[in-house]
Coordinates of C-alpha atoms and ligand atoms in Angstrom, one line a residue:
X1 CA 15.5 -38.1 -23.4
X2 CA 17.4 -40.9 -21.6
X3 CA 18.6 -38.4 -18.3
X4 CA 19.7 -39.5 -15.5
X5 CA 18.2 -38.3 -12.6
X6 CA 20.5 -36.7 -10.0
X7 CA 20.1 -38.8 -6.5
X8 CA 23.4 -37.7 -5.0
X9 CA 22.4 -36.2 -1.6
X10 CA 23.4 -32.5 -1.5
X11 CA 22.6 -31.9 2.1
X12 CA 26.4 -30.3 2.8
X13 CA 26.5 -28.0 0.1
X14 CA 26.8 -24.6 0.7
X15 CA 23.5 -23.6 -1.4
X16 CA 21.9 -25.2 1.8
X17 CA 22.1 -22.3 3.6
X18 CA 20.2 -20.1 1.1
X19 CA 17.4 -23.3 0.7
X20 CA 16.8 -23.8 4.7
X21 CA 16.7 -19.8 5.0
X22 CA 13.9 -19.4 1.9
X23 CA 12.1 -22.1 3.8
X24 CA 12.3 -21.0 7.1
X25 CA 11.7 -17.6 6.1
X26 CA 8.6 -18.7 3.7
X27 CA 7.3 -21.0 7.1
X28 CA 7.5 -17.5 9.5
X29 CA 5.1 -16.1 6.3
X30 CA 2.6 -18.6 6.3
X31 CA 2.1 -17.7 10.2
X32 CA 2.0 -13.6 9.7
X33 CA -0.5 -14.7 6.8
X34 CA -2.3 -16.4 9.1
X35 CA -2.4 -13.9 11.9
X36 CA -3.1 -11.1 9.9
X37 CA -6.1 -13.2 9.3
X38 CA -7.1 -13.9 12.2
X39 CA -6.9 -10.4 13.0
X40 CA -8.8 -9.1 10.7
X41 CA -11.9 -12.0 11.5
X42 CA -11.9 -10.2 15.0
X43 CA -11.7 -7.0 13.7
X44 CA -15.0 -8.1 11.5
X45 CA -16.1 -9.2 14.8
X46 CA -16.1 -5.6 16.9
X47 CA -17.3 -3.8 13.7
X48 CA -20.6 -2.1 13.2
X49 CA -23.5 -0.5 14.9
X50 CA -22.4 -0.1 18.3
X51 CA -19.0 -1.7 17.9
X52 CA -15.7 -0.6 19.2
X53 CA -13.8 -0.7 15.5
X54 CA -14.5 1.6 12.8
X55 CA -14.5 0.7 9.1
X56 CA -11.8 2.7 8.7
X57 CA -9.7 0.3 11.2
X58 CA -11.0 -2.6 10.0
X59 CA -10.4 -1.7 6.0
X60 CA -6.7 -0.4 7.8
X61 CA -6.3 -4.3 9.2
X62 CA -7.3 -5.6 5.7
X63 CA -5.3 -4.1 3.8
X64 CA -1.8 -6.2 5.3
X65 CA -3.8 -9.3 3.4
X66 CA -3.0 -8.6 0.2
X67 CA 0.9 -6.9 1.3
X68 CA 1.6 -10.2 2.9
X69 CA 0.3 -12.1 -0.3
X70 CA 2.7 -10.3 -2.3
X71 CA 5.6 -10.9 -0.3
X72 CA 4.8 -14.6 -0.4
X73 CA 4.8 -14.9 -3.7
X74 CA 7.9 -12.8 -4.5
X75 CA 9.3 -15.2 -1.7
X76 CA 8.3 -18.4 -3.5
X77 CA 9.8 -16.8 -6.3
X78 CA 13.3 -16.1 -5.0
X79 CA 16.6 -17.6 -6.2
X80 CA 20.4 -17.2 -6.6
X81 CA 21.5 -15.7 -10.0
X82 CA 24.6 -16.1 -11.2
X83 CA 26.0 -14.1 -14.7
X84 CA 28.5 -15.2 -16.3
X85 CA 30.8 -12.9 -19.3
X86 CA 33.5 -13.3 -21.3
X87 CA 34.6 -12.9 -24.8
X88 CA 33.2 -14.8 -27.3
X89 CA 34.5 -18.3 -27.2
X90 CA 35.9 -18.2 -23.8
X91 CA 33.7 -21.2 -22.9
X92 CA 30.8 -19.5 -20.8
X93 CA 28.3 -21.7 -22.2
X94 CA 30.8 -25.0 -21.5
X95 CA 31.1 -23.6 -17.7
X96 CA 27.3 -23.2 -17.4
X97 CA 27.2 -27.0 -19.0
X98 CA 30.0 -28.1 -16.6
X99 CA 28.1 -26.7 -13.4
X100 CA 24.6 -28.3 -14.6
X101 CA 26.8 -31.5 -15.0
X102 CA 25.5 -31.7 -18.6
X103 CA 25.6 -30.8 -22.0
X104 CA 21.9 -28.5 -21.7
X105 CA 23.6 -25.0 -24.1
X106 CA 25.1 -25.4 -27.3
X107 CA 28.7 -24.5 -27.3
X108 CA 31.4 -24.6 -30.0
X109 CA 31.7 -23.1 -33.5
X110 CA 28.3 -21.9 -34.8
X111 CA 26.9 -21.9 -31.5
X112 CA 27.9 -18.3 -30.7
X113 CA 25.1 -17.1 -27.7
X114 CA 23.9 -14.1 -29.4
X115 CA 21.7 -13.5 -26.6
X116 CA 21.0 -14.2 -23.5
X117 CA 20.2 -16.9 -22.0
X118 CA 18.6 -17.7 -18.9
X119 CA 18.8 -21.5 -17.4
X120 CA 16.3 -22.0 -14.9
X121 CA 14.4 -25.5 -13.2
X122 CA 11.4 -26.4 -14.3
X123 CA 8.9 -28.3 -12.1
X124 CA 7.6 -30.4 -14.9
X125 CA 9.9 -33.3 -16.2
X126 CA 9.8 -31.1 -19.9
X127 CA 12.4 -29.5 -20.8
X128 CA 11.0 -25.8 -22.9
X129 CA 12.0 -22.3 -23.9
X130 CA 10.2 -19.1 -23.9
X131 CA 11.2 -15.9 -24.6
X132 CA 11.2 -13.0 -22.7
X133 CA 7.8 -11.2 -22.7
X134 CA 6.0 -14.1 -24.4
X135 CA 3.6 -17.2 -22.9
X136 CA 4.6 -19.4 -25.9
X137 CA 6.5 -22.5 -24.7
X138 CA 8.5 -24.0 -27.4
X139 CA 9.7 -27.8 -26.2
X140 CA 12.8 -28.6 -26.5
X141 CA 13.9 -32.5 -26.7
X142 CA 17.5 -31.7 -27.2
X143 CA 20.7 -29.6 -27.3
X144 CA 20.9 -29.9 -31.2
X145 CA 17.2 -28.9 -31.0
X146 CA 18.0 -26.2 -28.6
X147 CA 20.2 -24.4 -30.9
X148 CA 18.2 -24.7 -33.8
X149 CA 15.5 -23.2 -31.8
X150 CA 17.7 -20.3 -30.7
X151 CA 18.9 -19.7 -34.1
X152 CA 15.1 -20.4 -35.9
X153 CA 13.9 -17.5 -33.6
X154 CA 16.3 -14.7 -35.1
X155 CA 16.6 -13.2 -31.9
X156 CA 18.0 -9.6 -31.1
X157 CA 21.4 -9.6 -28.8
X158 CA 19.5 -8.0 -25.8
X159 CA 16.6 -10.4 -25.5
X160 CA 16.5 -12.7 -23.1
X161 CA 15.6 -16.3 -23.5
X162 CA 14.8 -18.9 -20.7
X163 CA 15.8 -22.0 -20.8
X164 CA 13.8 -24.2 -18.5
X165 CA 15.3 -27.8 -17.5
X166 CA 13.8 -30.3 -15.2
X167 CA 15.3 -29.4 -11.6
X168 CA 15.6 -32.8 -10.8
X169 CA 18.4 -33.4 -13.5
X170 CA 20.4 -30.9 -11.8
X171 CA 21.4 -30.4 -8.5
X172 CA 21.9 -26.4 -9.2
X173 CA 18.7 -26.1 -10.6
X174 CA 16.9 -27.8 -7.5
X175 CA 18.2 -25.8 -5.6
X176 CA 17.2 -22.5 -7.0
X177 CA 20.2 -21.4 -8.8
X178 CA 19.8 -19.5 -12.1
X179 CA 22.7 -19.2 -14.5
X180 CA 22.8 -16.6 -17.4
X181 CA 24.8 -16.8 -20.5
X182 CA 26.0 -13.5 -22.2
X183 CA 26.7 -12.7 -25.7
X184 CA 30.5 -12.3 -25.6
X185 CA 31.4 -8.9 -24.6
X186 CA 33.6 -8.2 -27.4
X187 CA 30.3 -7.9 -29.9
X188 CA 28.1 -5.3 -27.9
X189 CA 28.5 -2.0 -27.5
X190 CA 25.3 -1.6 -25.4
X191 CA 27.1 -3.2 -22.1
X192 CA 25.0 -0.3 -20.1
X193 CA 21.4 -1.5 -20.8
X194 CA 22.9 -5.1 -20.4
X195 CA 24.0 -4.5 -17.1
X196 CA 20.6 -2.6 -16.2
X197 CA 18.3 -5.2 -17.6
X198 CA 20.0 -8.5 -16.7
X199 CA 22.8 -7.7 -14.2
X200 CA 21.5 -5.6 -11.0
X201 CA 20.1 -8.4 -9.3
X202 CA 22.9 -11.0 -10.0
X203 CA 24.3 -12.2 -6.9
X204 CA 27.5 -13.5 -8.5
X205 CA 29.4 -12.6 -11.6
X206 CA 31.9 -15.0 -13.5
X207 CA 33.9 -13.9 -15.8
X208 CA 35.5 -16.7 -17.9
X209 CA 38.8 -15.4 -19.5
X210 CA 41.0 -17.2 -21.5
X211 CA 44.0 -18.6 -19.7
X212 CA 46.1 -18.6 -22.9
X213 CA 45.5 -15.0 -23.1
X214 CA 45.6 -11.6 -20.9
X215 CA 42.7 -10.1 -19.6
X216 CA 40.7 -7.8 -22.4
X217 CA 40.2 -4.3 -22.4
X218 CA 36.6 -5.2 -23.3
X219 CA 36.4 -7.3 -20.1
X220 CA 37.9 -5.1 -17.8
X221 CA 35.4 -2.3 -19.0
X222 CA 32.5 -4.4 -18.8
X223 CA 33.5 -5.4 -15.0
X224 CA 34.0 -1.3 -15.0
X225 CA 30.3 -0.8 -15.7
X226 CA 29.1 -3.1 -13.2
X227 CA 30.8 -2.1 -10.3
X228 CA 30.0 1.8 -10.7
X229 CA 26.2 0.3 -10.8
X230 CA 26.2 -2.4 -8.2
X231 CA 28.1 -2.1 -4.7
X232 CA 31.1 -4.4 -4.0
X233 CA 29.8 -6.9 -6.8
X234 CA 30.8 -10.8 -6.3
X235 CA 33.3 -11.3 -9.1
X236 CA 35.0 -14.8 -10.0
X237 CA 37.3 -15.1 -12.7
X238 CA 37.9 -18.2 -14.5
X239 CA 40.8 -18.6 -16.3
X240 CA 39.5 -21.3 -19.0
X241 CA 41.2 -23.5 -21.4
X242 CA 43.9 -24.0 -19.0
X243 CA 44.6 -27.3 -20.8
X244 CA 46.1 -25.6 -22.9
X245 CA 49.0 -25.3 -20.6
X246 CA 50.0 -28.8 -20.6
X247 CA 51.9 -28.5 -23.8
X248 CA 54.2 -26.2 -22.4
X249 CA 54.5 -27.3 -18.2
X250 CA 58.0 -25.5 -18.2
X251 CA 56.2 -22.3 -18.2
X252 CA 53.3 -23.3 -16.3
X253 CA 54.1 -21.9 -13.2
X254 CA 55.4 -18.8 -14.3
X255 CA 52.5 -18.0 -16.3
X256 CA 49.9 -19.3 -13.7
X257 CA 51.7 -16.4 -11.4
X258 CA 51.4 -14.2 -13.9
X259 CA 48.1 -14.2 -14.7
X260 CA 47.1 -14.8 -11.3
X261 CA 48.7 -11.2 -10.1
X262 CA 46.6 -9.5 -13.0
X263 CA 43.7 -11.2 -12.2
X264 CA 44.2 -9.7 -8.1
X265 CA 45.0 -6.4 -8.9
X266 CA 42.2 -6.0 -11.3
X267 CA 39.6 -6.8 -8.6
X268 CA 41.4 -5.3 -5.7
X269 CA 43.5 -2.2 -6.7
X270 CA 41.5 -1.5 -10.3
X271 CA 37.9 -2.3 -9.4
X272 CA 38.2 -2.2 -5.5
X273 CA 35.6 -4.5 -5.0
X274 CA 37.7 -6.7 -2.4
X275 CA 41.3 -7.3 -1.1
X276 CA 44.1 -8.9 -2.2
X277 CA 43.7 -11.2 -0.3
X278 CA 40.5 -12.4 -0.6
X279 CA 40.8 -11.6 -4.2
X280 CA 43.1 -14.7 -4.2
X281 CA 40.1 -16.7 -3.1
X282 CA 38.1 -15.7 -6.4
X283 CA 40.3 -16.7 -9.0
X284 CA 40.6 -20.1 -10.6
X285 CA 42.8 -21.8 -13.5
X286 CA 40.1 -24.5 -15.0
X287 CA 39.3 -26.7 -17.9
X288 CA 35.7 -26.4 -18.4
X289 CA 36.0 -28.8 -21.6
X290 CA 37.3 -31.4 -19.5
X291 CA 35.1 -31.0 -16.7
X292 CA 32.0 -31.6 -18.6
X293 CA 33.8 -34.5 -20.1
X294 CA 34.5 -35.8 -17.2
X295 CA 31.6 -35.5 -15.4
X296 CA 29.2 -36.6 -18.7
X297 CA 31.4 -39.8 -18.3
X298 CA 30.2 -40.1 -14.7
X299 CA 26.7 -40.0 -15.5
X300 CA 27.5 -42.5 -18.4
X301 CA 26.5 -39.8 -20.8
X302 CA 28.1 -41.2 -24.9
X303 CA 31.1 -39.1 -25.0
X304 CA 33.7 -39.2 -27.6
X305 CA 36.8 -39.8 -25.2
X306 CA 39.9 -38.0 -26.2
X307 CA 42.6 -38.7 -24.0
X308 CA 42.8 -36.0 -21.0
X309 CA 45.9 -34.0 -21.2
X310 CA 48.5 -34.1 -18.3
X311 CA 47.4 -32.8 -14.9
X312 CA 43.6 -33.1 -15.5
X313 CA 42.4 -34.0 -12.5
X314 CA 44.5 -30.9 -10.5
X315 CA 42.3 -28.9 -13.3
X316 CA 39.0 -30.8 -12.3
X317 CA 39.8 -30.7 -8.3
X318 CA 39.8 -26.6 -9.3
X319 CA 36.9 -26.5 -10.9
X320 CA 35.0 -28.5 -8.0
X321 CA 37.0 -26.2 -5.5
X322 CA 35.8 -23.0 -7.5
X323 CA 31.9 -24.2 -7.6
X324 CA 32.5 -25.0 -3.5
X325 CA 33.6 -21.2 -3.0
X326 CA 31.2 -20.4 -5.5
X327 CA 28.4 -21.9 -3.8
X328 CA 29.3 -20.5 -0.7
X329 CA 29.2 -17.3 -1.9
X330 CA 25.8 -17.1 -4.2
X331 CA 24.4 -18.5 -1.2
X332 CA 25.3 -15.8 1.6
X333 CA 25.2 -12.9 -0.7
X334 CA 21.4 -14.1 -2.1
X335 CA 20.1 -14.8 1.4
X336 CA 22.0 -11.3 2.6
X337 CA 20.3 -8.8 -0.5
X338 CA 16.5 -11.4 -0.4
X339 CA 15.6 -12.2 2.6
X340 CA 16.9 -9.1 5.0
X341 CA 14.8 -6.9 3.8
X342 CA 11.4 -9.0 3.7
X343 CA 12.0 -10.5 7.3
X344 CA 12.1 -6.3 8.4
X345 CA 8.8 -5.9 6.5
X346 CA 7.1 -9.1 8.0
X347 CA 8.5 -7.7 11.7
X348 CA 6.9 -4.4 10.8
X349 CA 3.4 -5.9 9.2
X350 CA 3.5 -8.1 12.7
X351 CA 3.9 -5.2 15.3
X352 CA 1.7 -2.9 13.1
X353 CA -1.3 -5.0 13.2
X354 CA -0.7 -5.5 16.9
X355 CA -0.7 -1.6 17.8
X356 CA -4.0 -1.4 15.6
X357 CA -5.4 -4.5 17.9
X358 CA -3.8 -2.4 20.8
X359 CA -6.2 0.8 20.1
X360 CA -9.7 -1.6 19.9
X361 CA -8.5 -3.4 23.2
X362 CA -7.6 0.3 24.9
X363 CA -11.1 1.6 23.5
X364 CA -12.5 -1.6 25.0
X365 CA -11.5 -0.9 28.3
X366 CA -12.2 2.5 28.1
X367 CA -15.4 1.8 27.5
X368 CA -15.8 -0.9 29.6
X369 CA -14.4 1.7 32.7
X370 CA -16.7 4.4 31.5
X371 CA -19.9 1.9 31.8
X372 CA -18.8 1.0 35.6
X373 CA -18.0 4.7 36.5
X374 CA -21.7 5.4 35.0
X375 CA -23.3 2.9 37.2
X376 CA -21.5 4.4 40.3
X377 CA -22.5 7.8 39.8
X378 CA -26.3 6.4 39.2
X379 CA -25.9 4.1 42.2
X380 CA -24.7 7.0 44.3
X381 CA -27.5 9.6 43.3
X382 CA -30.3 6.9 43.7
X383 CA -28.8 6.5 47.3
X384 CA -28.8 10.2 47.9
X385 CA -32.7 10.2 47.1
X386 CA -33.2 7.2 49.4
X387 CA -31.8 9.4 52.1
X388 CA -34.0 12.5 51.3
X389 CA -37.0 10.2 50.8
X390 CA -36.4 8.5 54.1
X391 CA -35.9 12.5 55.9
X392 CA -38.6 13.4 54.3
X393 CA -41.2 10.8 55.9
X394 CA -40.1 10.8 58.8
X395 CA -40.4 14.8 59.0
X396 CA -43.8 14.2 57.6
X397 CA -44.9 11.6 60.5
X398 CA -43.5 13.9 63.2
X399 CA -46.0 16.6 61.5
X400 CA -48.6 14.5 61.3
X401 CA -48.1 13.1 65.4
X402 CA -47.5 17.0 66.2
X403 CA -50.8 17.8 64.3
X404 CA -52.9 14.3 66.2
X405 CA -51.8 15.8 69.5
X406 CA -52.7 19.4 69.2
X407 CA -55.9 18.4 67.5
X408 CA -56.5 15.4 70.3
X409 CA -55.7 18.5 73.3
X410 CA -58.3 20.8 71.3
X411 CA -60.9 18.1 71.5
X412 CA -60.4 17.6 75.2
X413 CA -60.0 21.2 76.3
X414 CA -63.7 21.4 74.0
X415 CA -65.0 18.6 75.5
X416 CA -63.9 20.1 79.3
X417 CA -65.6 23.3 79.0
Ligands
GDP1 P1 31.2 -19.2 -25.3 O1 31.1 -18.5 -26.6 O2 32.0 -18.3 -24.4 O3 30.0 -19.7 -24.7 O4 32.2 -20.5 -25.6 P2 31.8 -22.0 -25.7 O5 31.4 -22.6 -24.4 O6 30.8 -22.1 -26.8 O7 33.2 -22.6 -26.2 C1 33.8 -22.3 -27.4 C2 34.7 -23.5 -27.8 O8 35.7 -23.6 -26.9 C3 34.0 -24.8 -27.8 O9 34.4 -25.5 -29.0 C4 34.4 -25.5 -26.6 O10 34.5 -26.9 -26.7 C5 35.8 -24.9 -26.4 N1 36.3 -24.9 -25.0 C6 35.5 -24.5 -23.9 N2 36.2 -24.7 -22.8 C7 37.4 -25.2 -23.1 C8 38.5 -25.6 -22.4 O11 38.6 -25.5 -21.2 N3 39.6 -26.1 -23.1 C9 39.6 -26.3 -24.5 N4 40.6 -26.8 -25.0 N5 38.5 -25.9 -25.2 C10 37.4 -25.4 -24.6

């Protein structure tokens, strides 16, 4: 479909740190799985007849086979997710597009996402859809084609739809970074079993707001939701559309601050999920429109080119600044809530099988000690009837001699007579 591949080198990006960690901590898996192996080959080994291991320890040892095997594939599986809400038409789907650094969701009027959708890399150079809970891979050739495909399968608002796209068109998508688009939160009002199906193992939420509005009741009470179910979420707020702004910059700064302080003290005072101050961090005044465009241009995507409005490249240096602290963050947060808790089960599988290879090597030398006490006590009894045999003899000579003599003096006092 005429892509461009993406060659740009994206060794200093911050998603680094969650790609070296899954592979170092997929390499130190590989080894347990290999250990555990070779532990249970020896185990094989002093099993049986007159061996030192039961079947019990053996089918013990075994069982860490099949653990380990899970834990490597979940670990294969792992990625950073990303959520991203909003009201309808607040440009979630043209902020997923901008990030992927293509046009890959329909956006715009009669696109509305009435479901979700999950973008996700493909290892095949196709790009295909399949729904939740089904094999069926529909292919997709196009973003037209996508949306006619979305609409053709008259789907309900809570089921989920992956979208997968060839990871080597997207530097996101290569490196493990899964982005979900919401229905607008203004048409649901089953935000609970959204947040319960799709939303407790997001590593990062965006909310995309519009910057020529306030912040929505609807919004706030969505971001409500998820931080009574999730502990100190990571929240980003985009304030989209800020484009708009250039029609009127005598106000810009007034209503940048403005907006701005709302945006802080929801996070910080209403949902207590950070501080001011680093609430400041986490909130951004974009154009996702003319970020795509500019970044379609780059890859000498056909655009139509309408003139950029005044001050759009202070609005694109924002949006590459957000995706920087973005990155950053999906990165730390994924490798913090994925990979702690498997590297504590792989120490744990590690020093268990060892204390179960402790036991047979104990009962080895136990046994081994036993044996050479055994032969002592034998060595020492044979000994001890050596010694009486040798007493014994030489008792019995000193008979016999006494005997010779007293029979010898008989004869001769016979003889004598
Ligand atoms: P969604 O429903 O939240 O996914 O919104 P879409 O991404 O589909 O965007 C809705 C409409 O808003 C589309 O026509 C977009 O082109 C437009 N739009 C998105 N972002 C911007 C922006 O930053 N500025 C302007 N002027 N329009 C935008």
């Amino acid at each position: 479909n005429g892509a461009v591949r993406v060659n740009m080198s994206n060794v200093d990006s911050p998603l680094q740190i969650f790609v070296r960690a899954k592979k170092k901590i997929n390499d130190i898996f590989v080894e347990i799985d290999d250990y555990v192996k070779d532990a249970v080959t020896f185990m094989h080994a002093v099993t049986g007849e007159n061996g030192i291991a039961t079947p019990q320890d053996l089918a013990n040892v075994e069982a860490y086979v099949s653990k380990v095997q899970a834990i490597r594939e979940v670990l294969k599986r792992d990625h950073m997710k990303v959520a991203f809400f909003g009201r309808t038409s607040n440009g979630k789907s043209t902020v997923i597009n901008a990030m992927l650094h293509d046009k890959i969701l329909p956006s715009g009027i009669g696109h509305t996402t009435n479901c979700f959708l999950q973008v996700e890399g493909s290892d095949t150079d196709d790009a295909f859809l399949r729904t939740d809970g089904s094999e069926e891979k529909l292919n997709v050739e196009s973003v037209s084609q996508l949306g006619h495909a979305l609409c053709a399968t008259r789907l309900q608002e809570r089921s989920l739809v992956h979208v997968y796209w060839p990871r080597e068109l997207c530097a996101l998508l290569r490196d493990d970074v899964v982005l979900v688009d919401s229905p607008g939160v203004d048409v649901t009002p089953n935000l609970d079993e959204w947040i319960d199906q799709y939303c407790l193992d997001a590593d990062v939420f965006v909310l995309v707001a519009n910057a020529e509005s306030t912040l929505m009741v609807t919004e706030k009470n969505f971001f409500h939701k998820v931080s009574t179910k999730i502990s100190q979420p990571n929240i980003f707020i985009l304030n989209n559309r800020w484009d708009a702004s250039a029609s009127e910059p005598e106000y810009l700064d007034q209503v940048r601050t403005q907006h701005a302080n709302r945006c802080v003290d929801f996070l910080s005072r209403e949902l207590r999920v950070c501080s001011p101050k680093e609430a400041e961090e986490r909130i951004f005044f974009i154009s996702a429109k003319e970020a795509l465009l500019t970044r379609m241009r780059e890859r000498e995507k056909p655009v139509s080119s309408p003139i950029l409005a005044e001050g759009h490249q202070v609005r694109y240096f924002e949006f590459v600044d957000f995706e920087r602290k973005f990155e950053e963050c999906i990165s730390k947060s994924a490798v913090r809530t994925k990979f702690a808790q498997h590297s504590r089960r792989g120490k744990n599988i590690a020093n268990e099988v060892m204390q179960a290879l402790e036991v047979i090597y104990t009962t080895a030398t136990e046994q081994k000690a036993a044996k050479v006490e055994k032969q002592r006590i034998l060595h020492e009894q044979l000994s001890a009837i050596e010694e009486q045999l040798t007493t014994i003899t030489r008792q019995m000579k000193d008979k016999i001699n006494r005997m010779v003599e007293s029979v010898e003096h008989k004869v001769s006092l016979t003889l004598s007579q």
